[in-house]
mmCIF file of C-alpha atoms and ligand atoms in Angstrom:
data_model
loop_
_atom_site.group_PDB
_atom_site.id
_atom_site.type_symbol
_atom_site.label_atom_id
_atom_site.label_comp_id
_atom_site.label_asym_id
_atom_site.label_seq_id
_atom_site.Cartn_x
_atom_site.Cartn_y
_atom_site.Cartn_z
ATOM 1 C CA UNK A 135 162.157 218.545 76.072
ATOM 2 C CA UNK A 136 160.656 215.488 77.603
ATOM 3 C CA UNK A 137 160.063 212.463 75.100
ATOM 4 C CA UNK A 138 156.604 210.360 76.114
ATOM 5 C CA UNK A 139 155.800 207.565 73.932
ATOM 6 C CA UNK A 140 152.557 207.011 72.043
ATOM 7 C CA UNK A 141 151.971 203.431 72.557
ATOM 8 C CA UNK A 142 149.361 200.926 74.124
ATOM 9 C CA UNK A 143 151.810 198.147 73.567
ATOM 10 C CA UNK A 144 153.377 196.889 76.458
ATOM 11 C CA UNK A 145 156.695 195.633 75.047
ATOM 12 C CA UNK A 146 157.091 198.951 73.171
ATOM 13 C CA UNK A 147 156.724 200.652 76.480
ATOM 14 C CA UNK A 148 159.200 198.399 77.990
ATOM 15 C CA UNK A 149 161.284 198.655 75.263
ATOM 16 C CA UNK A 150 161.242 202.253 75.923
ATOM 17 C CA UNK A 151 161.539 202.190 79.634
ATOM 18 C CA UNK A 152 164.296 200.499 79.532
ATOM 19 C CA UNK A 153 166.717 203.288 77.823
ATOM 20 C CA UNK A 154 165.216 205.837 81.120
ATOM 21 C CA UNK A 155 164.962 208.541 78.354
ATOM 22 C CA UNK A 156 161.208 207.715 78.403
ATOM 23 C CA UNK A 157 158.909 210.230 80.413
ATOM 24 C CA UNK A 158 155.777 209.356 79.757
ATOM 25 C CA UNK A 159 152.880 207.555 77.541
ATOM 26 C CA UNK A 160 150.216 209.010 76.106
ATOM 27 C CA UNK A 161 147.359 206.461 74.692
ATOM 28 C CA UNK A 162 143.816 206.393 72.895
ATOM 29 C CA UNK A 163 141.360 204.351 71.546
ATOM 30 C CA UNK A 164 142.930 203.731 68.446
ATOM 31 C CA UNK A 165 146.433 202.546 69.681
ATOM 32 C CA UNK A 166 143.724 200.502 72.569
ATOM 33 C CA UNK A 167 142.093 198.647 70.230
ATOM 34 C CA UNK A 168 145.578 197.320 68.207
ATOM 35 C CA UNK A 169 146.726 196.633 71.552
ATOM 36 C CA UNK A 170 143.566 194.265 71.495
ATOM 37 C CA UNK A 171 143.178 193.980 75.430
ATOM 38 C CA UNK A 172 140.935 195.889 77.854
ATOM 39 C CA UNK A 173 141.637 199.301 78.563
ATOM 40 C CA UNK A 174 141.995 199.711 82.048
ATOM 41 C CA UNK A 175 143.978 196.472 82.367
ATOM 42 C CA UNK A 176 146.229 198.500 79.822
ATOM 43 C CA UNK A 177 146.932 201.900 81.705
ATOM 44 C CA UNK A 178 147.334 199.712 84.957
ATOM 45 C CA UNK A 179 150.371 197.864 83.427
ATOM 46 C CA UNK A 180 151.654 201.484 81.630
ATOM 47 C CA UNK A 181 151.384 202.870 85.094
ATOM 48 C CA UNK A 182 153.534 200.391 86.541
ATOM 49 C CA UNK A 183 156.140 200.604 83.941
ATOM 50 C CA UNK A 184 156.263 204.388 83.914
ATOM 51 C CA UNK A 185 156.274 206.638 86.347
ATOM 52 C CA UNK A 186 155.084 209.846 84.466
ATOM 53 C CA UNK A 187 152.485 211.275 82.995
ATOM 54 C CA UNK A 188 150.048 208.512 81.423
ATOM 55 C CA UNK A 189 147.192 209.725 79.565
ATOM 56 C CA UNK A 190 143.843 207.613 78.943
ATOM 57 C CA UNK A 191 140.928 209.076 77.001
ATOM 58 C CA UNK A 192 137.770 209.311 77.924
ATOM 59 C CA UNK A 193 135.690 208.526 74.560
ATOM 60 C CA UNK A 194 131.664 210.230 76.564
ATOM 61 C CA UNK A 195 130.267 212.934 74.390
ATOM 62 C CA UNK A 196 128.982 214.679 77.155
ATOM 63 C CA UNK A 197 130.882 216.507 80.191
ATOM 64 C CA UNK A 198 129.504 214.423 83.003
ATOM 65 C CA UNK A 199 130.106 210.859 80.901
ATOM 66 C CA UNK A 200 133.404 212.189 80.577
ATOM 67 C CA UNK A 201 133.989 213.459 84.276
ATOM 68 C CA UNK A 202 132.322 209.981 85.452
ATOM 69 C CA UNK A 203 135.438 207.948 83.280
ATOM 70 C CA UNK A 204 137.993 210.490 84.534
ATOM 71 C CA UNK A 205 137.739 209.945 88.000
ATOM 72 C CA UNK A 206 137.740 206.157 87.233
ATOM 73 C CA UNK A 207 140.945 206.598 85.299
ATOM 74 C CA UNK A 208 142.453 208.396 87.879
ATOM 75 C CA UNK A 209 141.986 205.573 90.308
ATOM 76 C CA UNK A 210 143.725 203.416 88.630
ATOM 77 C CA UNK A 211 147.143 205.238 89.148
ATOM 78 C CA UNK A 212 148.686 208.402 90.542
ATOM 79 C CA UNK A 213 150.375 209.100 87.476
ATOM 80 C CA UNK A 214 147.077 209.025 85.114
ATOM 81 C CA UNK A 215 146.372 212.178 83.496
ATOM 82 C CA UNK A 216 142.672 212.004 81.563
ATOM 83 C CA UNK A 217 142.424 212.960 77.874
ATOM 84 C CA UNK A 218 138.959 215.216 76.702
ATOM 85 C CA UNK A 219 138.701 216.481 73.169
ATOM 86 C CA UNK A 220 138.713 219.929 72.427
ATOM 87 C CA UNK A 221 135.106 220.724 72.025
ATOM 88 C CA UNK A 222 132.594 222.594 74.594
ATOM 89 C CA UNK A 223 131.757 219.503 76.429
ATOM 90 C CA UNK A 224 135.370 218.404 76.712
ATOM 91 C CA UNK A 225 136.479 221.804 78.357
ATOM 92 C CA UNK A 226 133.276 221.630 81.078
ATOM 93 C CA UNK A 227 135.116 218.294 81.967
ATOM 94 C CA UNK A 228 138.311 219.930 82.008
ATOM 95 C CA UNK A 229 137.434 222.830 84.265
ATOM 96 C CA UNK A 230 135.374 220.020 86.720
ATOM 97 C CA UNK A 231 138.364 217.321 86.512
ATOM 98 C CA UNK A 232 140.768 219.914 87.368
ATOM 99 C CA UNK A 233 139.258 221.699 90.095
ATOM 100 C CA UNK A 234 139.121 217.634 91.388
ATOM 101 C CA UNK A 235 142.388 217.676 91.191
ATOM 102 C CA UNK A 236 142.788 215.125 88.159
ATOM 103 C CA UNK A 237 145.178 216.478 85.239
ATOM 104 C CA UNK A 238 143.904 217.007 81.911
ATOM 105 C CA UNK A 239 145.114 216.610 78.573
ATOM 106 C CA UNK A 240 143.306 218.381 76.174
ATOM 107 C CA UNK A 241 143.113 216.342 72.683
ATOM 108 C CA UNK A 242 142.626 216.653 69.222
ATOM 109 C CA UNK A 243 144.332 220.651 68.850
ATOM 110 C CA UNK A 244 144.254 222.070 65.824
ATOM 111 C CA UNK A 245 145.147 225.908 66.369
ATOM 112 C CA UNK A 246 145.972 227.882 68.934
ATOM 113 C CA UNK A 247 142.877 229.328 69.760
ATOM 114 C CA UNK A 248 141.671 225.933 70.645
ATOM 115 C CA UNK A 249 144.898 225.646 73.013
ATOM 116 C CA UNK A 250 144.164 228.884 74.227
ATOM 117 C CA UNK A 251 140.588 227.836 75.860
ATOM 118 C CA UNK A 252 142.101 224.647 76.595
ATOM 119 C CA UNK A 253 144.541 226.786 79.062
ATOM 120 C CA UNK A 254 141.875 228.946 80.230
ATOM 121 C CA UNK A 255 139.922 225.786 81.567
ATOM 122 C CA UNK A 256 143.345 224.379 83.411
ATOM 123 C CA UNK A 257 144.404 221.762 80.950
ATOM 124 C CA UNK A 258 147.585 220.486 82.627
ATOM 125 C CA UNK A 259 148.660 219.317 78.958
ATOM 126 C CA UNK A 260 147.174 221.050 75.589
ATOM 127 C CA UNK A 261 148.141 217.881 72.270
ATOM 128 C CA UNK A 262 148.339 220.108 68.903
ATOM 129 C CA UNK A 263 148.024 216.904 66.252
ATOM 130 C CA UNK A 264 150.754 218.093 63.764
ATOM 131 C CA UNK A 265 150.658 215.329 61.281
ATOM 132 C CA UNK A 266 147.402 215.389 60.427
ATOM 133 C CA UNK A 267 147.544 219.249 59.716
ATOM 134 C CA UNK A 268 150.330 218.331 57.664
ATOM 135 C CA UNK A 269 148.252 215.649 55.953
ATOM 136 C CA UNK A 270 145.826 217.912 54.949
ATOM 137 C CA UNK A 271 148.185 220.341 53.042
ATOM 138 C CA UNK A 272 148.670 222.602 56.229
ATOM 139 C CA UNK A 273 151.818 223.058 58.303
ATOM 140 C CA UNK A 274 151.619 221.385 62.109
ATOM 141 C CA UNK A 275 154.395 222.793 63.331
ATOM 142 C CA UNK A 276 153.105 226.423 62.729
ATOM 143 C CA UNK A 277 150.188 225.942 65.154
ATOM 144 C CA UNK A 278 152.741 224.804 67.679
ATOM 145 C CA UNK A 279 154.542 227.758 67.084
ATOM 146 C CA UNK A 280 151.383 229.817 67.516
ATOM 147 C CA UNK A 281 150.773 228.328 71.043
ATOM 148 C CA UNK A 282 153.858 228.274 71.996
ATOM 149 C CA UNK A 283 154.003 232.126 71.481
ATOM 150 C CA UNK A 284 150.698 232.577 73.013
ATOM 151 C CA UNK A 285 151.111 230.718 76.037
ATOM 152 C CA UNK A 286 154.363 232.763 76.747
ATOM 153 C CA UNK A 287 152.573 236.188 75.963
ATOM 154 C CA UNK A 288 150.838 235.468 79.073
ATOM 155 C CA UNK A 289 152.536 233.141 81.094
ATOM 156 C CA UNK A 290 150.451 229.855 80.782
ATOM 157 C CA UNK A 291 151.494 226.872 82.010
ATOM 158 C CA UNK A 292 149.635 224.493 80.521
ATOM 159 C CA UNK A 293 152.347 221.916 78.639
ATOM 160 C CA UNK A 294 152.443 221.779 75.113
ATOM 161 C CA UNK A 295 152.588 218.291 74.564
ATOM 162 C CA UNK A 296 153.109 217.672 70.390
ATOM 163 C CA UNK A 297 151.004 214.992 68.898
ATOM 164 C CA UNK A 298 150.801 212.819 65.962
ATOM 165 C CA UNK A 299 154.382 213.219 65.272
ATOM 166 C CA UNK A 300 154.981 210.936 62.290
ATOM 167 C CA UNK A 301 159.039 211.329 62.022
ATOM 168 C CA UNK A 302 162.054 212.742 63.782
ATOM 169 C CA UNK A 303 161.941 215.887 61.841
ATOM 170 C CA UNK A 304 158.720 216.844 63.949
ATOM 171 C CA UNK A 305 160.888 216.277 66.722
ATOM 172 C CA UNK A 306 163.423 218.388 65.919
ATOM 173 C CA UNK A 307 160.670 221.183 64.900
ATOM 174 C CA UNK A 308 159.342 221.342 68.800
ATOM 175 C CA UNK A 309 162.887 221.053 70.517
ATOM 176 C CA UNK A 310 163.549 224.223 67.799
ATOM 177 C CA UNK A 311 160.368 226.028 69.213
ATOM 178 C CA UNK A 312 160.452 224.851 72.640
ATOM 179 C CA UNK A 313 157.693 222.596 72.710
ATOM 180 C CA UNK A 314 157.468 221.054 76.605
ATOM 181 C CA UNK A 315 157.143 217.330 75.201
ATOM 182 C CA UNK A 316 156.331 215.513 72.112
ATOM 183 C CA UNK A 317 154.566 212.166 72.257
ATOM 184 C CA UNK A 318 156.136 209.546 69.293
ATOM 185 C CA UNK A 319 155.614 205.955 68.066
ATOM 186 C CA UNK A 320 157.736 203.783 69.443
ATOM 187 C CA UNK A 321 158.982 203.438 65.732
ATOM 188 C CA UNK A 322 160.238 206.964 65.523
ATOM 189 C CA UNK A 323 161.491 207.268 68.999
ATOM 190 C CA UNK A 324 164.035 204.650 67.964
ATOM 191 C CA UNK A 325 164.969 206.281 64.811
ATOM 192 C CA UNK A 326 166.222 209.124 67.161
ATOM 193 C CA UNK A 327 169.251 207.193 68.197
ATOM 194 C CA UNK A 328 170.411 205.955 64.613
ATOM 195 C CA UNK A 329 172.733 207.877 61.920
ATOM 196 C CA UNK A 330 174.114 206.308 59.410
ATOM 197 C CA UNK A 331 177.611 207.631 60.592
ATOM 198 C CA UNK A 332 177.330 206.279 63.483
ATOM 199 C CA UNK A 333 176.821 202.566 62.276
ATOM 200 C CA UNK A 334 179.738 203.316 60.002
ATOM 201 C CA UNK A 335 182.087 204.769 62.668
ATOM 202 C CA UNK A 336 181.436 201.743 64.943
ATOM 203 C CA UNK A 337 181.947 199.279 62.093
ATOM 204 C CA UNK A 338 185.433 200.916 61.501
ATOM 205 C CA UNK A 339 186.479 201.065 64.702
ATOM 206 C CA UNK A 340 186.084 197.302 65.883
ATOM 207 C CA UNK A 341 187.617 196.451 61.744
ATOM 208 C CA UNK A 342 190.380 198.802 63.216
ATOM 209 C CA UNK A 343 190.622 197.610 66.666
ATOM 210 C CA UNK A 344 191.384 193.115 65.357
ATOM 211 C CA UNK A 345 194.152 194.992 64.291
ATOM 212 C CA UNK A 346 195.815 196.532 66.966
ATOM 213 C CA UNK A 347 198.226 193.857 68.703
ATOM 214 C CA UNK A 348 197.400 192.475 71.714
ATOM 215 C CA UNK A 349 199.459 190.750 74.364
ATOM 216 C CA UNK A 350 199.118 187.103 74.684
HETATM 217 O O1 G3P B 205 147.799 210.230 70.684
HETATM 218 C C1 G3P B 205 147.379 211.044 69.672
HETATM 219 C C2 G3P B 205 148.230 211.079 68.450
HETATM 220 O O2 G3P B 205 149.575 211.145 68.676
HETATM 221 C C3 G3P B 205 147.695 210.554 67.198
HETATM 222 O O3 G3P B 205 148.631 210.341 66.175
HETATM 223 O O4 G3P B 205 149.401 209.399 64.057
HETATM 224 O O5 G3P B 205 147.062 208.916 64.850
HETATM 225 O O6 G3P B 205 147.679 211.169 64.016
HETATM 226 P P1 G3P B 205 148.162 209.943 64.699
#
């Protein structure tokens, strides 16, 4: 399963980079606007940093508004792939970015029928937002399960990408299913390499290694 971080800070992404277990970014204009500096000057230094997938959202209502800032995105870098919410508009854009040649990520999933039309209209990614169905009293990961099954019963290759992951539990969940990638704060990406074992074991083994004797 390929890990992309969900970040608009640079240092994060650096931070990131820097292990190469990294394969990607995805972004919006939430995690923009605590980054506090202009978009596009954002996703240019991402794109430079990473070399897969980066997604940038378009935020138009319509499908041409949203077409118009996709092709601008995809300007900016090879590797950009352009984020439309899931709603009629958003899937019009898909369909007209795609046969462009731009990749899509289709936002803001909520069950699988939604991924389902996002497939149909060539989303190259499909983002089913599991912690907020878990917020609301549903289960996240069941929707990813859904897709996941329906995208196999007929061979679509859209990605499932899993969003709003919130702990390394959720990660676990889409590795279990087979999820293609989930997207995680930087936060819980590093939680993924600690156990408290493993601080323990290291602890005792330099205690253990002052005493073996060494020649002088
Ligand atoms: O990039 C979309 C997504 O991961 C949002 O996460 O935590 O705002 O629900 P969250």
């Amino acid at each position: 399963m390929q890990l992309f971080i969900d970040s608009a800070e640079i240092s994060e992404i650096k931070k990131a980079a820097e292990t190469s277990l990294c394969d990607g970014v995805t972004t919006n204009p939430t995690l923009a606007a605590k980054a506090g500096r202009d978009y596009n000057d954002i996703l240019k230094e991402i794109c430079s940093i990473i070399k897969g997938p980066v997604s940038a959202e378009t935020v138009s209502p319509d499908a041409d508004g949203m077409v118009k800032e996709g092709i601008a995105f995809s300007k900016i870098a090879k590797n950009i792939v352009v984020k439309v919410p899931m709603t009629v508009e958003g899937m019009k854009a898909c369909q007209q970015l795609t046969k462009k040649g731009i990749r899509v990520n289709v936002t803001l999933v909520f069950s699988a029928n939604q991924a389902l039309l996002a497939a149909k209209s060539g989303a190259f990614l499909v983002s089913p937002f599991v912690g907020r169905l878990d917020d609301i009293g549903k289960v996240g990961m069941d929707v990813v399960r859904d897709i996941k099954q329906v995208y196999d019963n007929y061979k679509l290759t859209t990605q499932i990408l899993v969003a709003s992951v919130r702990n390394p539990i959720h990660i676990l969940e889409a590795a279990k299913i087979g999820a293609d990638i989930a997207t995680v704060p930087y936060s819980v990406f590093e939680q993924l390499f600690k156990h408290s074992l493993t601080d323990a074991g290291i602890k005792k083994f330099l205690e253990d290694w002052e005493k073996v004797p060494k020649k002088k």
